[in-house]
């Protein structure tokens, strides 16, 4: 029902702004579509891999150096102060290898991921750029994104536009 409502609203917007909708080949239309594609791809990747971090050791206040040694703190202080005393230090092989078991665990697929993204299946994402000085964008149900050129004139970088589109998409899904 919500999908049908979104599609109906999208058709009404097309009629309302007829003659002001930038063609699909316009550089701003292409730019917005590419930005929206990145946002949607990130959304789908993020939801399909959504999980709570359980690696408490990563941010632990406990020292992994053993014995309460502050060797790591001293090394960091020297590095940050710009002193070049690191060249005469002896490094072990363990210092050079990052233990990435926690990374591998966090990347494993979760059977609950499908449930989190099932409402996104079958959405036909569409982007419309309207040549109006309005600083606004919105996303309708059914994956219909509308961006006004006023927003593109106000936010110049792709990152800024992506932030707005991401926010609008997030509110709907």
Tab-separated table of C-alpha atoms in Angstrom:
chain	number	residue	atom	x	y	z
A	1	UNK	CA	0.000	0.000	0.000
A	2	UNK	CA	2.775	2.422	0.950
A	3	UNK	CA	4.615	1.638	-2.286
A	4	UNK	CA	1.522	2.473	-4.328
A	5	UNK	CA	1.076	5.709	-2.400
A	6	UNK	CA	4.683	6.708	-3.106
A	7	UNK	CA	4.334	5.953	-6.806
A	8	UNK	CA	1.089	7.971	-6.997
A	9	UNK	CA	2.698	10.948	-5.232
A	10	UNK	CA	5.700	10.717	-7.564
A	11	UNK	CA	3.431	10.916	-10.627
A	12	UNK	CA	1.703	13.969	-9.109
A	13	UNK	CA	5.059	15.648	-8.559
A	14	UNK	CA	6.023	14.970	-12.166
A	15	UNK	CA	2.799	16.680	-13.310
A	16	UNK	CA	3.223	19.586	-10.901
A	17	UNK	CA	6.771	20.325	-12.052
A	18	UNK	CA	6.279	19.457	-15.728
A	19	UNK	CA	8.689	21.539	-17.820
A	20	UNK	CA	10.957	22.137	-14.806
A	21	UNK	CA	12.283	18.585	-14.493
A	22	UNK	CA	15.839	18.328	-15.745
A	23	UNK	CA	16.342	15.674	-18.441
A	24	UNK	CA	18.114	12.460	-17.448
A	25	UNK	CA	21.107	13.492	-19.581
A	26	UNK	CA	21.570	16.867	-17.838
A	27	UNK	CA	24.889	16.981	-15.918
A	28	UNK	CA	23.129	17.758	-12.613
A	29	UNK	CA	20.698	14.855	-13.119
A	30	UNK	CA	23.588	12.505	-13.785
A	31	UNK	CA	25.478	13.834	-10.770
A	32	UNK	CA	22.506	13.405	-8.428
A	33	UNK	CA	21.754	9.903	-9.751
A	34	UNK	CA	25.364	8.836	-9.169
A	35	UNK	CA	25.335	10.295	-5.652
A	36	UNK	CA	21.994	8.644	-4.876
A	37	UNK	CA	23.275	5.322	-6.213
A	38	UNK	CA	26.238	5.477	-3.824
A	39	UNK	CA	23.941	6.300	-0.901
A	40	UNK	CA	21.511	3.481	-1.737
A	41	UNK	CA	24.327	0.981	-2.281
A	42	UNK	CA	25.807	1.952	1.090
A	43	UNK	CA	22.391	1.626	2.728
A	44	UNK	CA	21.880	-1.852	1.327
A	45	UNK	CA	25.410	-2.942	2.250
A	46	UNK	CA	25.050	-1.508	5.726
A	47	UNK	CA	21.700	-3.094	6.424
A	48	UNK	CA	22.739	-6.459	5.074
A	49	UNK	CA	25.773	-6.451	7.385
A	50	UNK	CA	24.130	-4.680	10.317
A	51	UNK	CA	25.259	-5.921	13.678
A	52	UNK	CA	26.267	-4.647	17.070
A	53	UNK	CA	30.002	-4.472	17.713
A	54	UNK	CA	30.948	-7.051	20.277
A	55	UNK	CA	34.711	-6.559	20.275
A	56	UNK	CA	35.001	-4.985	23.707
A	57	UNK	CA	38.761	-5.537	23.792
A	58	UNK	CA	39.280	-3.019	21.000
A	59	UNK	CA	38.348	-0.068	23.200
A	60	UNK	CA	39.396	-1.676	26.467
A	61	UNK	CA	41.326	0.358	29.010
A	62	UNK	CA	43.256	-2.772	29.939
A	63	UNK	CA	46.793	-2.910	28.636
A	64	UNK	CA	47.603	-5.748	26.273
A	65	UNK	CA	51.327	-5.224	26.885
A	66	UNK	CA	51.173	-7.038	30.218
A	67	UNK	CA	52.512	-6.013	33.589
A	68	UNK	CA	51.083	-2.505	33.376
A	69	UNK	CA	53.887	-1.365	31.095
A	70	UNK	CA	53.523	2.119	29.651
A	71	UNK	CA	55.955	1.420	26.795
A	72	UNK	CA	53.229	2.015	24.190
A	73	UNK	CA	52.268	5.336	25.747
A	74	UNK	CA	55.891	6.524	25.725
A	75	UNK	CA	56.309	5.462	22.079
A	76	UNK	CA	53.176	7.364	21.118
A	77	UNK	CA	54.295	10.478	23.013
A	78	UNK	CA	57.677	10.382	21.243
A	79	UNK	CA	56.028	9.936	17.854
A	80	UNK	CA	53.616	12.805	18.460
A	81	UNK	CA	56.347	15.117	19.719
A	82	UNK	CA	58.251	14.698	16.470
A	83	UNK	CA	61.309	13.198	18.124
A	84	UNK	CA	63.133	10.786	15.847
A	85	UNK	CA	64.079	8.354	18.577
A	86	UNK	CA	62.094	5.526	17.018
A	87	UNK	CA	64.921	4.520	14.663
A	88	UNK	CA	67.044	2.955	17.398
A	89	UNK	CA	64.161	0.976	18.888
A	90	UNK	CA	63.930	-2.751	18.312
A	91	UNK	CA	60.666	-3.974	16.794
A	92	UNK	CA	59.423	-7.518	17.073
A	93	UNK	CA	57.450	-9.348	14.416
A	94	UNK	CA	54.333	-9.140	16.641
A	95	UNK	CA	54.548	-5.332	16.482
A	96	UNK	CA	54.264	-5.456	12.688
A	97	UNK	CA	51.290	-7.815	12.351
A	98	UNK	CA	47.741	-6.685	12.986
A	99	UNK	CA	45.570	-9.382	14.490
A	100	UNK	CA	42.448	-9.060	12.395
A	101	UNK	CA	40.359	-11.908	13.803
A	102	UNK	CA	37.848	-9.406	15.152
A	103	UNK	CA	37.520	-7.888	11.657
A	104	UNK	CA	36.799	-11.282	10.126
A	105	UNK	CA	34.199	-12.057	12.793
A	106	UNK	CA	32.406	-8.758	12.211
A	107	UNK	CA	32.222	-9.347	8.442
A	108	UNK	CA	30.547	-12.758	8.642
A	109	UNK	CA	27.043	-12.864	7.203
A	110	UNK	CA	24.218	-12.929	9.684
A	111	UNK	CA	20.977	-14.832	9.088
A	112	UNK	CA	19.035	-11.876	10.540
A	113	UNK	CA	20.350	-9.564	7.813
A	114	UNK	CA	17.673	-10.621	5.341
A	115	UNK	CA	14.914	-9.562	7.733
A	116	UNK	CA	16.491	-6.127	8.147
A	117	UNK	CA	16.542	-5.468	4.391
A	118	UNK	CA	13.496	-7.383	3.167
A	119	UNK	CA	11.426	-4.184	2.884
A	120	UNK	CA	13.976	-2.865	0.344
A	121	UNK	CA	13.542	-5.769	-2.055
A	122	UNK	CA	11.831	-4.928	-5.317
A	123	UNK	CA	12.148	-1.163	-4.916
A	124	UNK	CA	12.621	0.596	-8.228
A	125	UNK	CA	14.714	3.581	-7.185
A	126	UNK	CA	14.162	6.729	-9.255
A	127	UNK	CA	15.695	10.183	-8.985
A	128	UNK	CA	14.172	13.399	-10.247
A	129	UNK	CA	15.941	16.773	-10.319
A	130	UNK	CA	13.610	19.776	-10.428
A	131	UNK	CA	14.892	23.147	-11.668
A	132	UNK	CA	13.561	25.272	-8.797
A	133	UNK	CA	15.470	27.512	-6.358
A	134	UNK	CA	14.035	25.561	-3.408
A	135	UNK	CA	16.737	24.273	-1.044
A	136	UNK	CA	15.152	20.892	-0.444
A	137	UNK	CA	15.120	17.207	-1.282
A	138	UNK	CA	12.865	14.374	-0.204
A	139	UNK	CA	12.295	10.676	-0.637
A	140	UNK	CA	8.873	9.162	-1.167
A	141	UNK	CA	7.874	5.623	-0.339
A	142	UNK	CA	8.763	3.203	-3.134
A	143	UNK	CA	12.233	4.727	-3.530
A	144	UNK	CA	11.359	7.947	-5.347
A	145	UNK	CA	13.911	10.700	-4.646
A	146	UNK	CA	13.305	14.338	-5.589
A	147	UNK	CA	16.080	16.942	-5.442
A	148	UNK	CA	15.664	20.626	-6.230
A	149	UNK	CA	18.431	22.590	-7.971
A	150	UNK	CA	18.329	25.137	-5.133
A	151	UNK	CA	19.803	22.437	-2.912
A	152	UNK	CA	22.544	21.760	-5.470
A	153	UNK	CA	23.366	25.476	-5.613
A	154	UNK	CA	23.516	25.677	-1.828
A	155	UNK	CA	25.483	22.474	-1.200
A	156	UNK	CA	28.330	22.362	-3.712
A	157	UNK	CA	30.171	19.154	-2.844
A	158	UNK	CA	28.964	15.637	-3.583
A	159	UNK	CA	29.502	14.754	0.081
A	160	UNK	CA	27.094	17.475	1.193
A	161	UNK	CA	24.457	16.385	-1.323
A	162	UNK	CA	24.981	12.739	-0.305
A	163	UNK	CA	24.421	13.686	3.325
A	164	UNK	CA	21.075	15.289	2.499
A	165	UNK	CA	19.973	12.414	0.242
A	166	UNK	CA	21.102	9.878	2.836
A	167	UNK	CA	19.117	11.685	5.505
A	168	UNK	CA	15.986	11.752	3.345
A	169	UNK	CA	16.294	8.082	2.353
A	170	UNK	CA	16.894	7.111	5.996
A	171	UNK	CA	13.694	8.851	7.114
A	172	UNK	CA	11.637	6.727	4.721
A	173	UNK	CA	13.271	3.384	5.314
